[in-house]
XYZ file of C-alpha atoms in Angstrom:
408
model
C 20.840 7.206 -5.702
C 21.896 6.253 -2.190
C 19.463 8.869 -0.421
C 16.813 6.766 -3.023
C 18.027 3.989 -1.503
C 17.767 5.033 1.730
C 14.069 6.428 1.692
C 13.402 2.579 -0.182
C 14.784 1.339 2.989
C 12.771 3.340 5.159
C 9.236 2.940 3.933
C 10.106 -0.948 3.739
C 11.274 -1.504 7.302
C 7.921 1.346 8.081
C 5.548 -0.871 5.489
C 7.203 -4.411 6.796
C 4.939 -4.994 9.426
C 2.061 -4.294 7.520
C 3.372 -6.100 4.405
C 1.465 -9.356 5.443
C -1.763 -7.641 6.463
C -2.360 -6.065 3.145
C -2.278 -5.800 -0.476
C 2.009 -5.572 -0.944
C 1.879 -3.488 -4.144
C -1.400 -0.932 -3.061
C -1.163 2.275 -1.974
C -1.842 2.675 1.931
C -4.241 1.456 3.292
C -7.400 4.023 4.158
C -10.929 3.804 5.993
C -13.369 2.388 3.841
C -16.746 3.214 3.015
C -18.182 0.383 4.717
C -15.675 0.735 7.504
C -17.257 4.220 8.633
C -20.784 2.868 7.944
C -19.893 0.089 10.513
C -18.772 3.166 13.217
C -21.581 5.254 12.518
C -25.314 5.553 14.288
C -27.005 7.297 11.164
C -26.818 6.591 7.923
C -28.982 8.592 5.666
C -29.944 9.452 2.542
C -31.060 13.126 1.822
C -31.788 15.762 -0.339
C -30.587 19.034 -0.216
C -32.686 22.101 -0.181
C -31.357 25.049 0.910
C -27.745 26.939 2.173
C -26.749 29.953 4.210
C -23.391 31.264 4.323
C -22.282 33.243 7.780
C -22.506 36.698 7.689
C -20.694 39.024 9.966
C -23.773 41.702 10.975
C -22.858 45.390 11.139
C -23.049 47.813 13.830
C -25.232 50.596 11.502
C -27.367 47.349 10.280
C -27.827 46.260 14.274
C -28.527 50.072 14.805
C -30.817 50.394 12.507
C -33.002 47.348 13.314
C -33.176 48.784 16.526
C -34.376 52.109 16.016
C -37.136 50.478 13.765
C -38.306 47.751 16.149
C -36.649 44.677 14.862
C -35.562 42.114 17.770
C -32.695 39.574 17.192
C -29.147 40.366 15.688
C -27.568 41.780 18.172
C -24.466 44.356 17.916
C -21.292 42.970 16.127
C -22.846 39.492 16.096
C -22.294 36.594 13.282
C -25.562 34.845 11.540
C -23.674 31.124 11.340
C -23.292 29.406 8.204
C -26.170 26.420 7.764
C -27.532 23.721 5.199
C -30.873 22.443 5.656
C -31.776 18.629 4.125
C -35.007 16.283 3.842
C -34.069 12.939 4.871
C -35.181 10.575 1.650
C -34.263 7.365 2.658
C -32.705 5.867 5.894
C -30.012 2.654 6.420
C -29.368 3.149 9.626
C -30.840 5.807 12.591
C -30.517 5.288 16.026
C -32.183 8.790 16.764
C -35.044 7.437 15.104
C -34.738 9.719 11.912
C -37.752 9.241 9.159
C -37.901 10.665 5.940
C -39.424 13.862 5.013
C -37.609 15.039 8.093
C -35.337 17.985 8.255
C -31.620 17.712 9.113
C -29.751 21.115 9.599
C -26.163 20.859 9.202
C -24.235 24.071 11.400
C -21.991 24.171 7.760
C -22.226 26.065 4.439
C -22.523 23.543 1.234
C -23.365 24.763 -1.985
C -25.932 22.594 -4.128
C -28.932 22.350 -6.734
C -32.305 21.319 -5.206
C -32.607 17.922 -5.159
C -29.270 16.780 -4.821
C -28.169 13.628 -2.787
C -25.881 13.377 -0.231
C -25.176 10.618 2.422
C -24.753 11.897 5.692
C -22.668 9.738 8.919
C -23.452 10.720 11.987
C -22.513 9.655 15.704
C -24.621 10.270 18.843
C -22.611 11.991 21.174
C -22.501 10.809 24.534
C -23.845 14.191 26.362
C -27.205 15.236 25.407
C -27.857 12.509 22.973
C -27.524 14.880 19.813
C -25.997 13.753 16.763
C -22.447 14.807 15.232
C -22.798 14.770 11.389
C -19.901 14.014 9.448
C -18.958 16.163 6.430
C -22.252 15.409 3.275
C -20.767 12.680 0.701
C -22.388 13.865 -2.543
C -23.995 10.401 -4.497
C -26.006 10.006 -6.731
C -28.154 6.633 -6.860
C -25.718 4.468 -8.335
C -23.017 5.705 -5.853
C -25.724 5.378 -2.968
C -26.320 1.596 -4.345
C -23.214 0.767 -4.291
C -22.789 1.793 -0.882
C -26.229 0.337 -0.042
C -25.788 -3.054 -0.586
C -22.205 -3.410 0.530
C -21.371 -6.246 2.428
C -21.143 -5.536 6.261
C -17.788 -4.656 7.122
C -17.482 -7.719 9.506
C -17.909 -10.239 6.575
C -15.361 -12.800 5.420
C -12.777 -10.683 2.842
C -13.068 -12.992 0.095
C -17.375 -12.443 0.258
C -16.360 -8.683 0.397
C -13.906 -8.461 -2.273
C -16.152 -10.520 -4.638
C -18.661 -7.922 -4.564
C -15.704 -5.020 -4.983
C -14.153 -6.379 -7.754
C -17.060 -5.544 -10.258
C -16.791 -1.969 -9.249
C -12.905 -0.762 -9.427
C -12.431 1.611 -12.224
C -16.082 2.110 -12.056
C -17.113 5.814 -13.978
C -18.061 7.151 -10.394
C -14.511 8.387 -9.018
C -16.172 7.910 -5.348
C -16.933 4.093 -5.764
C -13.676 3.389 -8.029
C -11.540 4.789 -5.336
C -13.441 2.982 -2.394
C -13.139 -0.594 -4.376
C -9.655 -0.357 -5.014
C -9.290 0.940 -1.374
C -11.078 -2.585 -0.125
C -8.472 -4.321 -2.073
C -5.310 -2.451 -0.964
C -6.638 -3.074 2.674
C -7.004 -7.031 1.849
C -3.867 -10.257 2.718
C -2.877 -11.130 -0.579
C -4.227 -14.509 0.313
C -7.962 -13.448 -0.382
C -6.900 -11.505 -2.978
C -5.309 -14.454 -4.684
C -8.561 -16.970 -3.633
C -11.076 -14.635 -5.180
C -9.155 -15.266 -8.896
C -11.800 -16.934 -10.514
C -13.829 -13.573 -10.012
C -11.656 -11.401 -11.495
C -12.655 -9.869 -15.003
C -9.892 -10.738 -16.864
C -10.708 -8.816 -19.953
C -10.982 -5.762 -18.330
C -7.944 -6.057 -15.993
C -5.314 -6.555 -19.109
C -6.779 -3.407 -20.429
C -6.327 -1.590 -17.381
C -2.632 -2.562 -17.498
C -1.953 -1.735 -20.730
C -3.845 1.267 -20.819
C -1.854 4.322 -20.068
C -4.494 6.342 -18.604
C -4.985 3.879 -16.045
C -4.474 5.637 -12.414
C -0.887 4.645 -11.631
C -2.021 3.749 -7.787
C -3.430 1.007 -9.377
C -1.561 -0.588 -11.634
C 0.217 -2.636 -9.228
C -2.977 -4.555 -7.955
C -3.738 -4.841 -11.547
C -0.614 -6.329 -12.384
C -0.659 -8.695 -9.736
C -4.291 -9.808 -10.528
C -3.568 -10.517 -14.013
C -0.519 -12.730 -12.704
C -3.161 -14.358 -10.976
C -6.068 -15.328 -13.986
C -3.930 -14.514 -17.085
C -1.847 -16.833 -20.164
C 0.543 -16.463 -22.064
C -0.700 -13.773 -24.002
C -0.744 -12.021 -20.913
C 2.716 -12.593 -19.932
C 3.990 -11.316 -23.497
C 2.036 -8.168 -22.889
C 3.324 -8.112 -18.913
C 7.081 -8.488 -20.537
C 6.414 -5.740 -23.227
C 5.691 -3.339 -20.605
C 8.479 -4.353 -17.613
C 11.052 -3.741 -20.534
C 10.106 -1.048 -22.727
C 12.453 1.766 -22.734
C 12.127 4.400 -19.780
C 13.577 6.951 -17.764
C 10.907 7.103 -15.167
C 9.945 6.238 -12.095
C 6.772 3.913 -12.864
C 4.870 3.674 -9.431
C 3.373 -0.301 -9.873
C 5.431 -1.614 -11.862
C 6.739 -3.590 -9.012
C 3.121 -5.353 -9.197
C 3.214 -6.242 -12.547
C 6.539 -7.982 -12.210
C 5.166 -9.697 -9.439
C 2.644 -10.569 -11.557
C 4.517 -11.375 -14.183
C 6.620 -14.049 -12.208
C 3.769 -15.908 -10.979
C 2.755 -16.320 -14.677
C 6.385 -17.106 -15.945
C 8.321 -18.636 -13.480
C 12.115 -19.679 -13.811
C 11.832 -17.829 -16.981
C 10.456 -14.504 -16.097
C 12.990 -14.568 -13.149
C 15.824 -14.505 -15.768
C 13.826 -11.999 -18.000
C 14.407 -9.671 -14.936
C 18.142 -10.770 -14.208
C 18.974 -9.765 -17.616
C 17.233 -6.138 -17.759
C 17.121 -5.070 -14.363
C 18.975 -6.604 -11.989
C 22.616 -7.421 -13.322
C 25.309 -4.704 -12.861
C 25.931 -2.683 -16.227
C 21.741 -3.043 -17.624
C 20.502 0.189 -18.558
C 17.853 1.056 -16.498
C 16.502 3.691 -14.079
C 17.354 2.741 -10.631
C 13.945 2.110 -9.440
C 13.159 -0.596 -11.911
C 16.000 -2.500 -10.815
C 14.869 -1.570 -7.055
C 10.961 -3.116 -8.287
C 12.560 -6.375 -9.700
C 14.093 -6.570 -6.849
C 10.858 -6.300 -4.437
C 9.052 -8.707 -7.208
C 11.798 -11.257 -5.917
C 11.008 -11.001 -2.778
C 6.952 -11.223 -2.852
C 7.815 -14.283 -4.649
C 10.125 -15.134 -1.390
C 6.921 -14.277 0.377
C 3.583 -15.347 -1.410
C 5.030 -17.482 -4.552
C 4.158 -20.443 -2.739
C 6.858 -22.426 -4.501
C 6.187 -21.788 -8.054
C 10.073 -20.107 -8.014
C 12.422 -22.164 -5.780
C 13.484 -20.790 -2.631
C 17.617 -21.760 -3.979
C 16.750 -20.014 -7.700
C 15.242 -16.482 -5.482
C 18.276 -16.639 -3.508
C 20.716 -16.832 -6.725
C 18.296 -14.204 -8.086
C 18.996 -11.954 -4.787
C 22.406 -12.944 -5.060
C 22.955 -10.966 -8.497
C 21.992 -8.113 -6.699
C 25.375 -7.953 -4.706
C 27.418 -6.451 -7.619
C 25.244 -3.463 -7.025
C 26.853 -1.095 -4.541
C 23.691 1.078 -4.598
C 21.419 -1.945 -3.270
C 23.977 -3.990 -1.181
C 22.788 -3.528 2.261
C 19.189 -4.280 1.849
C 21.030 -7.751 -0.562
C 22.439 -8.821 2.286
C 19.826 -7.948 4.855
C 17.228 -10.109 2.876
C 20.213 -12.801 2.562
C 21.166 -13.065 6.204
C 17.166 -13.464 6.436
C 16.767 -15.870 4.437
C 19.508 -17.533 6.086
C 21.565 -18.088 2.689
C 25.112 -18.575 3.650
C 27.118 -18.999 0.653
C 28.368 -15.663 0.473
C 30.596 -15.243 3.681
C 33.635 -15.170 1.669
C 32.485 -13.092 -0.942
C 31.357 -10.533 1.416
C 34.219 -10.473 3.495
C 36.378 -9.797 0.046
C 34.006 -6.917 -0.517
C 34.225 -5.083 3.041
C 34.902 -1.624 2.979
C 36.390 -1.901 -0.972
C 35.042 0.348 -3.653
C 31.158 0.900 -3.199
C 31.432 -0.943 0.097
C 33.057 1.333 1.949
C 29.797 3.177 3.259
C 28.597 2.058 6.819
C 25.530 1.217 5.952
C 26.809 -1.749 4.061
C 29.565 -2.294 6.763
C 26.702 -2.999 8.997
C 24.911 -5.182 6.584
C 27.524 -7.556 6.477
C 28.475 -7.567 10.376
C 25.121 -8.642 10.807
C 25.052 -11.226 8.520
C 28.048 -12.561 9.958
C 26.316 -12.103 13.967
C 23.069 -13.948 12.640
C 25.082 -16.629 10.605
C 27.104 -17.780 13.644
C 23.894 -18.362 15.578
C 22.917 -21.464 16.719
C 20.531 -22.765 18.837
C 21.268 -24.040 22.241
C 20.496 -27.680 21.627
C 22.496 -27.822 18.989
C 26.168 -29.318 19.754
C 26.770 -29.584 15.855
C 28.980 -26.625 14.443
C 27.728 -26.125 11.153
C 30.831 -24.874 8.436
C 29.085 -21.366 8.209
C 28.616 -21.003 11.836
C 32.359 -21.658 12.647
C 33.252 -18.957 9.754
C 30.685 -17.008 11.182
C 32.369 -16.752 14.392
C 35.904 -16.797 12.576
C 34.568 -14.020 10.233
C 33.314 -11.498 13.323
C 36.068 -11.920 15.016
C 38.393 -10.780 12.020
C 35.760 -7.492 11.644
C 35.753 -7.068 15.596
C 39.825 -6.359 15.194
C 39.394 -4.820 12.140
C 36.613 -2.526 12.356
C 35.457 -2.338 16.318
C 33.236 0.972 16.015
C 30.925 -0.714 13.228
C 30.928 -3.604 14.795
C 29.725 -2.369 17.919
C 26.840 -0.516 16.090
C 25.450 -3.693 14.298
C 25.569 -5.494 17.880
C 23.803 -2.638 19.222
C 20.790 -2.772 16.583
C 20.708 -6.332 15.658
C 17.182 -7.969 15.503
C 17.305 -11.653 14.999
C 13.948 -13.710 14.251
């Protein structure tokens, strides 16, 4: 459970920067289909018609060409693999590409006559030729789709209007990139574009159990965003049936499920995942815990700032979870548990140094005060009291907080 912990803790200080910039509950973010439209010179349309693998060419076969008066394949020589194309239709060409023309690819790809393909290409800078990315098999609603995008430079919400219609759409390739456009989104635009969303189809996704678990976080969070009460019922059903698992999005619909339920969701949560002694895998008390803090983050008051800190607070009777507690405490400068985590330094559960730390650190950032400030706030001055006490107590940890302490 702690090495859990401490991989959580890793991929959230790694995925912290980038929480802001992008969908919090998608998987990570990846180039788009309109993002390597944007950096390509040709973007074509074609159909295949013919392939060649490479063939090593034998010394009796080179032999005997000779002796009968064949030129060309020389002596231990390879015949490289090729695919030959017609171009049918073209978006972009800065080579000047028409169709009906030819486009030989120096790679082996096994088709049927008449298949489509989009192929990306870049002019390289010597010689002007053309570097072809690998062929992206389509088929015309794929190519469509991909068609009449919006330009990658376009405002998100215009973008992700025209994405929405198409995630879970039966063509894996355009499912995949529409959910990608929406994991690389702010949660802002996400949350602007609600009145878009198909609301009918998104509670099915998250009740539906075949739904691609790398989605159902977005899907929970967008249904936080249009849904009712019926919704929420369904949302609660799922957060607390019965499991054993690790359930990869359910973090997203608990987020979800707050936005839709407030004060009372929160406590839904308290009581099944986050108090000490509820049975419950440790990663669904770990995503109640990260619904808390999007609601810190993006709940835009709907939750109070003192009712997500009591709600964090909970969290401290949980040995397993106590240094990230008091890490999000410390930043969200919530002071009222100096004593209590004094009392709990280096007891039972607390003894590991990774909590040590924790709580030196809330105790550096609590005594700090800015420099126009003559006041001496109460936690300040216990602050200071509080550090010194763990200075004589504990130097060696207290030294290593100092030494890694980040304050914003």
């Amino acid at each position: 459970m702690r090495r859990f912990a401490l991989f959580l803790t890793i991929a959230a200080i790694v995925g912290g920067t980038s929480l802001t910039l992008a969908c919090p509950f998608c998987s990570a973010p990846s180039l788009t289909l309109s993002e390597q439209v944007d950096a390509s010179d040709e973007v074509v349309l074609v159909k295949w018609l013919s392939a060649r693998k490479a063939e090593a060419n034998s010394s009796s076969d080179s032999d005997q060409n000779a002796e009968i008066g064949i030129p060309g394949r020389a002596k231990g020589k390879t015949t490289p693999a090729k695919t030959v194309f017609e171009v049918a239709e073209t978006i972009r060409s800065k080579s000047g590409l028409k169709v009906g023309q030819k486009v030989e690819l120096p790679q082996y790809r096994e088709a049927e006559q008449g298949d489509l393909f989009v192929l990306l290409g870049t002019e390289t800078p010597v010689g002007k030729t053309v570097e072809w990315g690998t062929p992206l098999e389509v088929d015309e609603a794929s190519f469509g789709y991909l068609k009449y995008a919006p330009d990658a430079k376009a405002p998100t919400q215009q973008r992700l209007k025209y994405y929405v219609k198409y995630l879970e759409f039966p063509d894996e390739l355009v499912a995949n990139d529409a959910y990608a456009e929406f994991a690389n989104a702010p949660y802002e635009d996400i949350a602007a574009i609600q009145e878009s969303f198909p609301k009918e189809r998104i509670r099915n996704w998250v009740s539906n159990p075949e739904t691609n678990v790398t989605r159902l976080g977005l899907y929970g969070l967008m249904l936080g965003l249009c849904g009712d009460e019926s919704d929420a019922k369904l949302m609660k059903d799922k957060i607390t049936e019965e499991t054993k698992d690790f359930r990869l999005g359910i973090d997203g619909v608990m987020s979800g499920y707050l936005l839709l339920t407030t004060d009372d969701g929160l406590k839904v949560l308290e009581d099944t995942k986050l108090k000490a002694g509820v049975k419950c895998p440790f990663s669904e008390t770990y995503a109640a815990m990260q619904a808390v803090r999007f609601m810190w983050t993006y709940g835009d008051g709907v939750i109070s700032k003192d009712r997500l800190k009591e709600s964090m607070r909970v969290l401290l009777d949980r040995p397993e979870l106590a240094d990230l507690v008091i890490t999000d405490l410390a930043r969200w400068k919530d002071w009222s548990v100096q004593d209590r985590l004094m009392e709990l330094y280096g007891t039972e559960g607390y003894e590991i140094p990774a909590v040590k730390r924790a709580i030196v650190r809330y105790m550096l950032v609590s005594q700090k005060t800015s420099e126009e400030d003559d006041s001496q706030p109460e936690h300040v001055v216990k602050g200071k009291r509080y550090l010194d006490q763990l200075r004589e107590r504990d130097p060696g940890i207290v030294k290593q907080a100092e030494r890694f302490l980040i304050v914003k």
